[in-house]
Short mmCIF file of C-alpha atoms in Angstrom, two decimals:
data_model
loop_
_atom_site.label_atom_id
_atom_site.label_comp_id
_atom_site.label_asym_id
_atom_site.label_seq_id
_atom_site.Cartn_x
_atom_site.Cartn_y
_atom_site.Cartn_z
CA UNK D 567 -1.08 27.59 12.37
CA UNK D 568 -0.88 25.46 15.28
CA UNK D 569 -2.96 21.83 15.09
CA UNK D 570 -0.95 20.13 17.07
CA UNK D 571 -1.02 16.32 18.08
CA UNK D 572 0.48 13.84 20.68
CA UNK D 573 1.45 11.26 17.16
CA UNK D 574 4.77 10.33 16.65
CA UNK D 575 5.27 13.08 13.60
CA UNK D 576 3.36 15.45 15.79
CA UNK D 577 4.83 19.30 14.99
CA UNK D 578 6.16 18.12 11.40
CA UNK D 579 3.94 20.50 8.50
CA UNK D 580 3.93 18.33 5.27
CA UNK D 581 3.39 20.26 1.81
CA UNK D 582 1.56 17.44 -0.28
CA UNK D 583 1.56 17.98 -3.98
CA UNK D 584 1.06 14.69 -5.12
CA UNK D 585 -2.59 13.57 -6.01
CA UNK D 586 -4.01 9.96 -7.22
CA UNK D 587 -2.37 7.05 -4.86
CA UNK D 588 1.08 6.54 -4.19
CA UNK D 589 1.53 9.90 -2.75
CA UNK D 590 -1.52 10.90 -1.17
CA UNK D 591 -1.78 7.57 0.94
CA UNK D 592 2.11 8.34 1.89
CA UNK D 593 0.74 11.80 3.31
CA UNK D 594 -2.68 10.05 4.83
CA UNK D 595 -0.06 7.91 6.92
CA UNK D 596 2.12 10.68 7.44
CA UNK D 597 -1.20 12.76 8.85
CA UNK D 598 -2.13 9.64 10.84
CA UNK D 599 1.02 9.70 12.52
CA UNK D 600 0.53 12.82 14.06
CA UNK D 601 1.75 15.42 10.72
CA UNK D 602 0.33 18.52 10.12
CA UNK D 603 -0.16 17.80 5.95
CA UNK D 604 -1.79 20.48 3.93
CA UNK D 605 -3.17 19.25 0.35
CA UNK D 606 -2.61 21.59 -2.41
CA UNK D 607 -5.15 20.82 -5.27
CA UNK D 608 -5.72 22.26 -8.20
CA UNK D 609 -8.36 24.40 -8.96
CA UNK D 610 -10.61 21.67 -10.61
CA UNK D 611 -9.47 19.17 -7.14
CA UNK D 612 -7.42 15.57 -7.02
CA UNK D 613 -8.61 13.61 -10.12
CA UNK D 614 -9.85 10.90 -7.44
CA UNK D 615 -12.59 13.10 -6.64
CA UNK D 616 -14.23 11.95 -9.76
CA UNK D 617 -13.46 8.68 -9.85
CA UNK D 618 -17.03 6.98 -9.10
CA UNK D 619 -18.93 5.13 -8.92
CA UNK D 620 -18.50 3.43 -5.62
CA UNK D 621 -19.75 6.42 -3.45
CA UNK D 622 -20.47 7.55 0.12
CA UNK D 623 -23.40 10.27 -0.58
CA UNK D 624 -21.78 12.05 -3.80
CA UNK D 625 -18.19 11.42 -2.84
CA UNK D 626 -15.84 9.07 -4.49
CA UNK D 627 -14.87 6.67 -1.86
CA UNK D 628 -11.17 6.28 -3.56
CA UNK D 629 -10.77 9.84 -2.76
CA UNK D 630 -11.72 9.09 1.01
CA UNK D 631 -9.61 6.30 1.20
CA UNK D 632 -6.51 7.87 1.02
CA UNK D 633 -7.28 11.56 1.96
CA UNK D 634 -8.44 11.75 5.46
CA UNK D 635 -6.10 13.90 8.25
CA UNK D 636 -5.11 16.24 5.55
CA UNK D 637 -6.76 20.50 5.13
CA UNK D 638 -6.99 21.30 1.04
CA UNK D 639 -6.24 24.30 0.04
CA UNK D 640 -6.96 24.84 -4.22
CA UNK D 641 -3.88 26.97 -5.47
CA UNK D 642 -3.54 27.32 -9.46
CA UNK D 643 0.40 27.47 -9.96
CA UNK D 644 -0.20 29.37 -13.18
CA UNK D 645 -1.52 32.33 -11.56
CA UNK D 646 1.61 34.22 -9.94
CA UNK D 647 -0.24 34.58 -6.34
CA UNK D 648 -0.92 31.41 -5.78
CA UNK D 649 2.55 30.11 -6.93
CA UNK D 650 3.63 32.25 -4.38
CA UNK D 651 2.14 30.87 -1.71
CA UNK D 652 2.67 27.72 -2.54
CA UNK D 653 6.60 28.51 -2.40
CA UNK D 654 5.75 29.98 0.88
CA UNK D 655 4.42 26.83 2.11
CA UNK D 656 7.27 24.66 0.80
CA UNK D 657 9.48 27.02 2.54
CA UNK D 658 7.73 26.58 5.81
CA UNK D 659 7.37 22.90 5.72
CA UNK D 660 9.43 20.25 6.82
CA UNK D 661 8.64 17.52 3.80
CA UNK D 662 7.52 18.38 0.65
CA UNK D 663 6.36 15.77 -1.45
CA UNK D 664 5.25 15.74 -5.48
CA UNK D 665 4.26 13.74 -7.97
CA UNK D 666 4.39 15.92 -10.88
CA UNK D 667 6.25 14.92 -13.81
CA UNK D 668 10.20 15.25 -13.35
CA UNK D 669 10.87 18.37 -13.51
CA UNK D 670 7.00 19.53 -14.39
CA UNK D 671 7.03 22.34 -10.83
CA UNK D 672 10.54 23.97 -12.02
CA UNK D 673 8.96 26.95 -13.94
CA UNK D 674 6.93 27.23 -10.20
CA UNK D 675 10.25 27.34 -8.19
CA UNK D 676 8.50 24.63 -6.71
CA UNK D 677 11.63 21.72 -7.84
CA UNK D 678 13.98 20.25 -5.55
CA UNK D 679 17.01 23.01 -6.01
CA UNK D 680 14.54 25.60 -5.70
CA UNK D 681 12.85 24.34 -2.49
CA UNK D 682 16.19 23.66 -1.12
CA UNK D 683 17.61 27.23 -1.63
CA UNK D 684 14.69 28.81 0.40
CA UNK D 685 14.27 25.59 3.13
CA UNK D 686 17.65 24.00 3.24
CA UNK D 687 16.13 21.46 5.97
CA UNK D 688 13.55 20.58 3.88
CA UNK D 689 12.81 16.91 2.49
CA UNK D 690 11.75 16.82 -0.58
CA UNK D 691 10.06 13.40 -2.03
CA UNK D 692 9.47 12.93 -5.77
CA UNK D 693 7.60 9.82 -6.69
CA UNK D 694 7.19 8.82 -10.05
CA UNK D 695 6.74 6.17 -12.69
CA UNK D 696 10.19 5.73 -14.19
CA UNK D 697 12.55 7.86 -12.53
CA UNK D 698 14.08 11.61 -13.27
CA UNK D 699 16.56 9.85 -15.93
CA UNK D 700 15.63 8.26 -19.71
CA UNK D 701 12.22 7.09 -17.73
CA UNK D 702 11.59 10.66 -16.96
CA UNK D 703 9.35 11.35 -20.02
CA UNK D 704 6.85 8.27 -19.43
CA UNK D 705 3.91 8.59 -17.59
CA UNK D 706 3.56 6.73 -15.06
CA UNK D 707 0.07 4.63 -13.93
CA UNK D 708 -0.04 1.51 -11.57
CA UNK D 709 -1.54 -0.66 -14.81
CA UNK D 710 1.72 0.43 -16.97
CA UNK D 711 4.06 -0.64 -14.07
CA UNK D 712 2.08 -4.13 -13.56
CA UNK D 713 2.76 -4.72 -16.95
CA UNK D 714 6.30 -3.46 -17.76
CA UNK D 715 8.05 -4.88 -14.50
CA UNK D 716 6.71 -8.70 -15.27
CA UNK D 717 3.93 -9.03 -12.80
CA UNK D 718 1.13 -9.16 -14.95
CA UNK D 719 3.24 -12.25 -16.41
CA UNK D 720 3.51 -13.99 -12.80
CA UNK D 721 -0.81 -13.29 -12.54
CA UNK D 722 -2.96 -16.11 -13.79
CA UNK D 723 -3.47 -19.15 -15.33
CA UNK D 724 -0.76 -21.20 -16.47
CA UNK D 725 -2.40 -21.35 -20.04
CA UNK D 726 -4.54 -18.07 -19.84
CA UNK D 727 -3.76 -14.23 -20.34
CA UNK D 728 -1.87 -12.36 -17.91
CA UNK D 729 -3.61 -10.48 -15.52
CA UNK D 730 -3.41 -7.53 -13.64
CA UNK D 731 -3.29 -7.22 -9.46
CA UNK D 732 -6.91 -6.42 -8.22
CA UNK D 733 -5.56 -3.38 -6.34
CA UNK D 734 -3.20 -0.39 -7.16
CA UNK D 735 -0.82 -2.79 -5.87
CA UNK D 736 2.79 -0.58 -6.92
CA UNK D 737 1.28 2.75 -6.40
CA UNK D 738 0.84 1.70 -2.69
CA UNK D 739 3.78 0.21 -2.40
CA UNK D 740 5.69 2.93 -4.31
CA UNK D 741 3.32 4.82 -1.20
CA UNK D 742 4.92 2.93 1.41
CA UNK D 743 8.76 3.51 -0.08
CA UNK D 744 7.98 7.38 0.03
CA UNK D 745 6.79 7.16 3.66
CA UNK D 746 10.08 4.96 4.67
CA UNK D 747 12.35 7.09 2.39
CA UNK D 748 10.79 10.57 4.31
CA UNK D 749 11.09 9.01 7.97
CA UNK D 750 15.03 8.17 6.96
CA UNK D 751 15.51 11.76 5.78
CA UNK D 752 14.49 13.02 8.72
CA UNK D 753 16.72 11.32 11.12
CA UNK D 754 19.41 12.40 9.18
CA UNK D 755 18.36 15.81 9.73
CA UNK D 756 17.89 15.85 13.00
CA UNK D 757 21.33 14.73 13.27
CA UNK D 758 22.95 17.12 10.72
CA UNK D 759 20.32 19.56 9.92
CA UNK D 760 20.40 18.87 6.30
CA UNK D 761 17.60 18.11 3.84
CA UNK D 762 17.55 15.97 1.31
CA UNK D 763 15.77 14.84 -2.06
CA UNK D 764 14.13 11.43 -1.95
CA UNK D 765 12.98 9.98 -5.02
CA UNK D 766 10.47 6.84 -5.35
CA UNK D 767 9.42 5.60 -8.66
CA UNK D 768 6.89 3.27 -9.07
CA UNK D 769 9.03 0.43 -11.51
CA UNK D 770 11.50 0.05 -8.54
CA UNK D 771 9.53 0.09 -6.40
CA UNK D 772 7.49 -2.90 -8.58
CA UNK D 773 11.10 -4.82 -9.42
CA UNK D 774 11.86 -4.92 -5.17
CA UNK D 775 8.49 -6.64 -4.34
CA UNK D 776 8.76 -9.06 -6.65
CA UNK D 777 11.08 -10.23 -4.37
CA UNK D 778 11.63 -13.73 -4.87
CA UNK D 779 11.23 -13.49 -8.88
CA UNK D 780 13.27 -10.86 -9.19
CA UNK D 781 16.02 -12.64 -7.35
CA UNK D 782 15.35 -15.80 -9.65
CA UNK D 783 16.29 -13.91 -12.52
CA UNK D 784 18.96 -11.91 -10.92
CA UNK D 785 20.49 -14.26 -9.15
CA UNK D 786 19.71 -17.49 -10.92
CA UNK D 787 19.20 -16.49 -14.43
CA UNK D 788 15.63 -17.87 -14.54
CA UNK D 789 12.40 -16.31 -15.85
CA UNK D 790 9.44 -17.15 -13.87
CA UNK D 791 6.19 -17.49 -15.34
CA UNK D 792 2.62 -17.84 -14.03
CA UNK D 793 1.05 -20.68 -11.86
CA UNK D 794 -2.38 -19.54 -11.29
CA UNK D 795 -2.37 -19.49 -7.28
CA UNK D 796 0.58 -22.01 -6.87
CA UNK D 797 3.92 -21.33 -5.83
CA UNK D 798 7.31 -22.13 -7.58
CA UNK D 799 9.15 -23.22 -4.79
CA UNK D 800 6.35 -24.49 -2.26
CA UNK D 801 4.03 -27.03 -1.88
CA UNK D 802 1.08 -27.10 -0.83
CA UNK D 803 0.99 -23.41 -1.16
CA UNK D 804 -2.61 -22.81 -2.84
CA UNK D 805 -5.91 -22.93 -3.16
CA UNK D 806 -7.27 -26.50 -2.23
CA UNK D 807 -10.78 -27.35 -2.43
CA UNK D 808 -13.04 -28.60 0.68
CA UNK D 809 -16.97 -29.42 0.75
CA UNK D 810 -18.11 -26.06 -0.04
CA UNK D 811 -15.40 -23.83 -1.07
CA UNK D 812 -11.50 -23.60 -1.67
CA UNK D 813 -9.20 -23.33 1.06
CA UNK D 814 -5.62 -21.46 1.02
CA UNK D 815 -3.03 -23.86 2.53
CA UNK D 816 0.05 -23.09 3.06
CA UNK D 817 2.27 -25.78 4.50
CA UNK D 818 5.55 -24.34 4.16
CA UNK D 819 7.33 -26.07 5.92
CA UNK D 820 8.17 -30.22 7.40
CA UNK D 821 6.40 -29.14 10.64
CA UNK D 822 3.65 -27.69 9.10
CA UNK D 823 2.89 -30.41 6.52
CA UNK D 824 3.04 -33.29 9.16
CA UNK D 825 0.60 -31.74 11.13
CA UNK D 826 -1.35 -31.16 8.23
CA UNK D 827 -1.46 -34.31 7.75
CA UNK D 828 -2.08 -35.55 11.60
CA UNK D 829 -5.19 -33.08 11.12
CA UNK D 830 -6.60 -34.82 8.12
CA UNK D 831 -5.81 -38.33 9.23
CA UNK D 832 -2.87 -39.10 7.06
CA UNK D 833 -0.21 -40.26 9.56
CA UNK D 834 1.94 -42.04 6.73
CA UNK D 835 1.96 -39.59 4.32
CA UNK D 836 4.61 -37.42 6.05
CA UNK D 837 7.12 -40.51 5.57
CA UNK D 838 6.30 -41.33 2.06
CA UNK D 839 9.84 -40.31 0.59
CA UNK D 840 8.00 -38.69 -2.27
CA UNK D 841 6.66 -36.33 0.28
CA UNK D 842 8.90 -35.91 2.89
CA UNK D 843 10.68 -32.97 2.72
CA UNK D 844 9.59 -29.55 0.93
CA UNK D 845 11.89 -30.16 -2.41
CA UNK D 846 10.21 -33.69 -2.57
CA UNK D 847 6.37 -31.82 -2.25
CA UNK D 848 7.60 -29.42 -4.55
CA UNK D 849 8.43 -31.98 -7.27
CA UNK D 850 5.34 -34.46 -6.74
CA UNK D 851 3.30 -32.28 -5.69
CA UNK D 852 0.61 -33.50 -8.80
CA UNK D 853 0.84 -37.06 -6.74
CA UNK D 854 0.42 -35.59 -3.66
CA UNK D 855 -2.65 -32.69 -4.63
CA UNK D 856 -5.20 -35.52 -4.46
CA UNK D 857 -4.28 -37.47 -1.73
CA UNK D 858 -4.57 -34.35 -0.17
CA UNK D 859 -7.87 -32.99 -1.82
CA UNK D 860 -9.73 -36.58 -0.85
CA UNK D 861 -9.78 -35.78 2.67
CA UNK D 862 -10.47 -31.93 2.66
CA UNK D 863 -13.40 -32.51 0.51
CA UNK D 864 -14.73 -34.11 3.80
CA UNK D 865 -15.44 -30.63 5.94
CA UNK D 866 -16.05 -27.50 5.19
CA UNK D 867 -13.57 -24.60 4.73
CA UNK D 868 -13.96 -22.68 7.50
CA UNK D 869 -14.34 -26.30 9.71
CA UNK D 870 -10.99 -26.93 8.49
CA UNK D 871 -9.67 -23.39 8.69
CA UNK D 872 -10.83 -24.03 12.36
CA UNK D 873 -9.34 -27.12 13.09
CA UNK D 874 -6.12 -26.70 11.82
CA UNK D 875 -5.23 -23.17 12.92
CA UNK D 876 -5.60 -24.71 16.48
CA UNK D 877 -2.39 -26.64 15.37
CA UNK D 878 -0.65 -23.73 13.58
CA UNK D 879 -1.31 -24.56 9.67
CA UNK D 880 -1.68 -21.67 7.77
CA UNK D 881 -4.80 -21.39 6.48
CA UNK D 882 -7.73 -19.43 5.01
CA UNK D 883 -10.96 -19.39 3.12
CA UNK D 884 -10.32 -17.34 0.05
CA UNK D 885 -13.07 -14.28 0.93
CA UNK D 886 -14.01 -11.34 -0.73
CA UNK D 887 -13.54 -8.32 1.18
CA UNK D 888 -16.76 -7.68 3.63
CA UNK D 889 -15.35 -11.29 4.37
CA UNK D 890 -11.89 -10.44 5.45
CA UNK D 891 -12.79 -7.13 7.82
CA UNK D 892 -15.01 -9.90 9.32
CA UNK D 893 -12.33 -11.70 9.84
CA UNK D 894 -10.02 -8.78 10.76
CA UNK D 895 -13.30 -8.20 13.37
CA UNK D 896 -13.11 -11.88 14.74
CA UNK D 897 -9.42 -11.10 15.62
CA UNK D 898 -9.99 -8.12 17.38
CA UNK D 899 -8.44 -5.67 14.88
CA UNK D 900 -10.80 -3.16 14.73
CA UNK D 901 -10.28 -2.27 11.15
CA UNK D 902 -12.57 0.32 10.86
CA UNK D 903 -12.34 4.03 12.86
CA UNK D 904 -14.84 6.88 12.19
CA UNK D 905 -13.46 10.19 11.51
CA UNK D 906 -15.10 13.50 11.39
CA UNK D 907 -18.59 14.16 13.41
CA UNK D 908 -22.08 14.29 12.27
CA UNK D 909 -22.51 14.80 8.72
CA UNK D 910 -18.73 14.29 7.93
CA UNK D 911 -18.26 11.08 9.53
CA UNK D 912 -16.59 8.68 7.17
CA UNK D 913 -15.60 5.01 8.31
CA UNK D 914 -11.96 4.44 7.31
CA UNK D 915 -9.75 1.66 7.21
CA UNK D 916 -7.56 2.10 10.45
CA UNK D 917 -4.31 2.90 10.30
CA UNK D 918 -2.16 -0.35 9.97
CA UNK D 919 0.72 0.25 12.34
CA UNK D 920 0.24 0.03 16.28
CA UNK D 921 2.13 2.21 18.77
CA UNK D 922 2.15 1.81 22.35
CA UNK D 923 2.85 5.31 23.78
CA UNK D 924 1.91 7.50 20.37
CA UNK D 925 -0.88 5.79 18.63
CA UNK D 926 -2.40 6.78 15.54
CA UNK D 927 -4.83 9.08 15.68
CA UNK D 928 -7.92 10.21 13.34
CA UNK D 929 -8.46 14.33 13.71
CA UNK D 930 -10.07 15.22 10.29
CA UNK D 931 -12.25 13.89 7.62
CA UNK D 932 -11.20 14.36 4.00
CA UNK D 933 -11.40 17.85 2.67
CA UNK D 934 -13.74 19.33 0.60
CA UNK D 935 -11.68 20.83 -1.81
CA UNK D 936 -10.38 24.37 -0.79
CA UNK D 937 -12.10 23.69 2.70
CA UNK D 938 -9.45 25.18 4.31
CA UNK D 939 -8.30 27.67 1.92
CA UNK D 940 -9.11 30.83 3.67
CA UNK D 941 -7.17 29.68 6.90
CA UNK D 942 -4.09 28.59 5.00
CA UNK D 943 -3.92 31.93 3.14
CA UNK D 944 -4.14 34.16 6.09
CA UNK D 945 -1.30 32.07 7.47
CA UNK D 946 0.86 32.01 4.46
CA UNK D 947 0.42 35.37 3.72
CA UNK D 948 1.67 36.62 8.01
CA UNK D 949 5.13 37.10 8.71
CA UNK D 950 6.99 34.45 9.82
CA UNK D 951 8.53 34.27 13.47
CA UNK D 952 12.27 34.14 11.51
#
């Protein structure tokens, strides 16, 4: 089976057994950077094929999010065929990568040790919610994660319930680890010719990128709670409102706030020793909000997002998502790409990395489950070239 492409993973074959998120957008980048990645389902498909409404015709667009790039074939590893092949395609492929419950593809020969005994080149990614050790027995779902690694307890009001992220946020993260983990793996065995087992699981992957709370409590013993949208350590890092809507700004720094303030006609306020450095903003910051808020209340949000981007404030109207691919649009991001042809074209969100000689490319729509079943079973069923 030769689909061959000019990406940067071109001539890598990727054995995806994950389903859901973390693992099957690891695989979609994987196939976007030039992977061959074949997507075993299930006889009754990914569970994301069912998860609707939103649609595009009668197909869940989560599932089209994160599968395009990628042939389906439908194997049930109960039946002692199709195990089969799929052991021949884990022995073929240069990653393998599973979300299963630890240990739940052992009884396939489809685990790590197994894998590794037929494909000793092999890498071989687990992702999963709590690791192969005590956390092995817990499922593991994006919600849980929020909620067990402290972020829901960082999301919200001050004096409200906590909250949850508004995406999947550690599943794609978790995603992201599995993708850098893989890459890693593989430059080691170019260089030594051994495989390896990665393994991802979703609560370190959440404790990481809390980043700065998680090195308050590590490293200074404190427990953060929830601000709402303000930041701990930062001011004026937050929603402000203008004369029609709130504006995110995010004056991090002396520089920043002083021409903040140059834009919004407050030339003294920069020298006030209450406001003068960041620590100072920090700890007045309910003296400074409205001395602040009087004069943005004067324009618009996007007239100030205008005026003081020209002067390198960060800024931005808080938008809801048509909103920021407009805004990806006005920057000349192009973050949508079609791929497929006629009936099968799906718009996609592009590919978020940029590469100057091997760019990402967009060869196939996402499956229909077992649409490339019959080709993947002639070819795991001829002999081998060994």
């Amino acid at each position: 089976m030769d689909h061959s492409a000019a990406g940067p993973l071109s001539g890598l074959l990727v054995a995806d057994f994950s389903r859901v998120l973390a693992g099957p957008y690891a695989t979609m980048l994987l196939a976007d950077m030039g992977a061959e990645v074949v997507k075993v389902e299930g006889p009754q498909g990914d569970e994301t094929r069912t998860w609707m409404p939103p649609v595009r015709g009668d197909v869940s667009t989560y599932y089209l999010g994160v599968n395009r790039g990628k042939r389906s074939i439908a194997l049930d590893l109960r039946a002692d065929a199709d195990a089969a092949l799929a052991r021949e395609l884990a022995a073929r492929a240069d990653v393998v990568i599973e979300n299963f419950k630890p240990g739940g593809l052992a009884k396939y020969g489809l685990d790590y040790d197994s894998v590794k005994t037929a494909n000793p080149g092999s890498v071989y990614a687990s992702i999963s919610g709590f690791g192969s050790g005590e956390g092995a027995h817990v499922p593991g779902y994006d919600l849980m994660v929020q909620a067990i690694s402290g972020l829901m307890s960082l999301t919200g009001a001050p004096d409200g319930p906590p909250y949850r992220a508004g995406i999947s946020v550690f599943d794609v993260m978790a995603g992201n680890h599995a993708v850098i983990g893989i890459l890693a793996a593989l430059r080691h065995r170019d260089a030594t010719g051994a495989g390896q087992h990665v393994e991802v699981n979703l609560l370190s992957s959440a404790l990481t990128g809390l980043v700065n709370h998680s090195s308050a409590y590590a490293a200074g013993g404190v427990v953060p709670y929830r601000m709402g949208n303000a930041h701990p350590s930062v001011f004026p890092y937050e929603p402000l409102p203008t004369a029609d809507a709130d504006l995110i700004v995010a004056a991090a720094n002396d520089g920043q706030f002083r021409r903040l303030c140059e834009v919004l006609n407050l030339p003294d306020v920069p020298d006030d020793p209450r406001f003068a450095r960041n620590a100072d903003r920090t700890k007045n910051r309910e003296e400074l909000r409205p001395v602040l808020v009087e004069r943005l209340k004067t324009k618009t949000a996007v007239e100030w997002f205008d005026a003081l981007t020209k002067v390198g404030v960060p800024c931005g109207p808080i938008n809801t998502i048509d909103g920021g691919f407009a805004m990806a649009e006005r920057f000349g991001l192009d973050p949508i790409v079609e791929v497929g042809d006629g009936d099968r074209a799906v718009p996609t969100t592009r590919h978020p990395i940029r590469f100057s000689a091997t760019p990402a490319a967009y060869r196939l729509p996402p499956p229909e489950l077992d649409e490339h079943g019959a080709e993947l079973r002639a070819w795991l069923t001829e002999a081998t070239d060994d």
